[in-house]
Amino acid sequence: MNYLKLTTENRHVLYVKSMSKLHRITHLAFNEVGHAILFKNKDKIAVSTLPGFPEIQLMADLYSGLNKYDLENLSSNSLPFADMYMYTYGGYFQIAGVFDSVTSANAFLLQRPDTAPLDSTTFKKGDVQLHFICAMKKSRIITK
């Protein structure tokens, strides 16, 4: 498998802050072949990699991204978050971690009471399903 369209069980939308913009992630590229296919045939660019999975590239539409506003970053030295957000329930929830097993996600949740499980992918890469853990509170929208 070289790439997949990103869909989650609850149909939430994943966004990444990159290049001073907020990009909607539409596909995941699992290798250079997948990246090349998405770039050449579907006009997608890599805007980041998936936290904890540097081989998985997060792909967004070429020449896209929102730059009219910014989102509050909830990260601190003791409670880090990624520059990723899921849009759901009328707000953006910052991603604290992405995990490939329920066991590792649950272990993380025990250490971080400020987080909660939000969504999982509908696909399984081999025997792996990705699970997204996010902040329990929405990030504020900041107008530029």
C-alpha positions as CSV (number, residue, x, y, z in Angstrom):
1,M,0.0,0.0,0.0
2,N,1.5,3.3,-1.1
3,Y,-1.2,5.8,0.0
4,L,-4.7,6.1,1.3
5,K,-7.4,8.7,1.4
6,L,-7.8,9.7,5.1
7,T,-11.2,8.9,6.6
8,T,-12.0,8.4,10.2
9,E,-14.8,6.4,11.9
10,N,-16.6,9.6,13.1
11,R,-15.8,11.6,9.9
12,H,-13.8,14.3,11.7
13,V,-11.4,16.4,9.7
14,L,-7.7,16.5,10.4
15,Y,-5.8,19.8,10.0
16,V,-2.1,20.6,10.3
17,K,-0.4,23.9,11.0
18,S,2.4,24.3,8.5
19,M,3.9,27.2,6.5
20,S,1.8,29.7,8.4
21,K,-1.4,28.1,7.2
22,L,-3.9,25.5,8.4
23,H,-4.0,22.6,5.9
24,R,-6.8,20.1,5.6
25,I,-5.3,16.6,5.4
26,T,-6.9,14.5,2.7
27,H,-4.4,11.6,2.1
28,L,-1.6,9.7,3.9
29,A,1.5,8.7,1.9
30,F,3.3,5.6,3.3
31,N,6.4,5.8,1.1
32,E,8.1,7.8,-1.7
33,V,6.0,6.0,-4.4
34,G,2.8,7.1,-2.7
35,H,4.1,10.6,-2.3
36,A,5.0,10.8,-6.0
37,I,1.7,9.5,-7.1
38,L,-0.3,11.9,-5.0
39,F,1.9,14.9,-6.1
40,K,1.9,14.1,-9.8
41,N,-1.6,12.8,-10.3
42,K,-3.7,14.4,-7.5
43,D,-1.9,17.7,-6.9
44,K,-1.2,16.9,-3.2
45,I,1.8,18.1,-1.2
46,A,3.3,16.8,2.1
47,V,2.8,19.4,4.8
48,S,4.0,17.2,7.8
49,T,4.6,13.7,9.0
50,L,2.4,11.9,11.5
51,P,3.7,12.2,15.1
52,G,5.3,8.9,16.1
53,F,5.3,7.7,12.5
54,P,7.9,9.7,10.5
55,E,7.4,7.4,7.5
56,I,3.8,8.5,7.1
57,Q,3.4,11.8,5.2
58,L,0.3,14.0,5.7
59,M,-0.8,15.2,2.3
60,A,-3.0,18.3,1.5
61,D,-4.2,20.0,-1.6
62,L,-1.5,22.0,-3.5
63,Y,-1.8,25.8,-3.1
64,S,-4.4,25.4,-0.3
65,G,-4.5,26.3,3.4
66,L,-6.3,28.7,5.6
67,N,-4.4,31.8,6.6
68,K,-7.2,34.1,7.8
69,Y,-6.9,32.9,11.4
70,D,-4.7,31.0,13.7
71,L,-5.5,28.4,16.4
72,E,-4.5,28.5,20.1
73,N,-1.6,26.2,20.8
74,L,-2.2,24.4,24.1
75,S,1.4,23.0,24.3
76,S,3.5,23.6,27.4
77,N,6.8,22.1,28.5
78,S,5.0,19.6,30.7
79,L,2.0,18.9,28.4
80,P,3.1,18.8,24.8
81,F,0.7,18.8,21.8
82,A,1.3,18.4,18.0
83,D,0.6,21.2,15.5
84,M,-2.4,19.1,14.4
85,Y,-6.1,19.6,15.1
86,M,-9.3,17.7,14.5
87,Y,-12.4,19.7,13.6
88,T,-15.5,18.4,15.3
89,Y,-18.4,19.6,17.5
90,G,-18.0,23.1,16.0
91,G,-14.4,23.5,17.1
92,Y,-10.7,22.5,16.7
93,F,-9.3,20.1,19.2
94,Q,-5.5,19.9,19.3
95,I,-3.9,16.4,18.9
96,A,-1.8,15.2,21.8
97,G,-0.8,11.9,20.2
98,V,-1.4,9.3,17.5
99,F,-1.2,5.6,18.3
100,D,-1.3,2.4,16.4
101,S,-2.8,0.3,19.2
102,V,-5.6,0.7,21.7
103,T,-3.2,-0.5,24.5
104,S,-0.6,2.3,23.8
105,A,-3.4,4.9,23.5
106,N,-4.9,3.8,26.8
107,A,-1.5,4.0,28.5
108,F,-1.1,7.5,27.2
109,L,-4.5,8.5,28.4
110,L,-3.7,7.3,32.0
111,Q,-0.7,9.7,32.0
112,R,-2.6,12.7,30.5
113,P,-5.9,13.4,32.2
114,D,-6.2,16.6,30.0
115,T,-6.8,14.4,26.9
116,A,-9.4,12.1,25.5
117,P,-9.8,9.7,22.6
118,L,-11.4,11.5,19.6
119,D,-11.3,9.3,16.5
120,S,-9.7,6.4,14.7
121,T,-9.0,5.7,11.0
122,T,-11.4,3.5,9.1
123,F,-8.5,1.7,7.4
124,K,-6.0,-0.7,8.8
125,K,-2.4,-0.4,7.5
126,G,-1.6,-4.1,7.6
127,D,-3.0,-4.9,11.1
128,V,-2.6,-1.3,12.3
129,Q,-5.4,1.2,12.9
130,L,-4.4,4.8,13.9
131,H,-6.0,6.3,17.0
132,F,-6.1,10.1,17.6
133,I,-6.0,11.4,21.2
134,C,-6.8,15.1,21.6
135,A,-7.2,17.9,24.2
136,M,-10.4,17.9,26.1
137,K,-11.0,21.6,25.4
138,K,-11.3,23.4,22.1
139,S,-8.5,25.6,20.9
140,R,-9.5,29.3,20.6
141,I,-9.7,30.7,17.1
142,I,-7.4,33.7,16.8
143,T,-8.1,36.2,13.9
144,K,-5.0,37.5,12.2
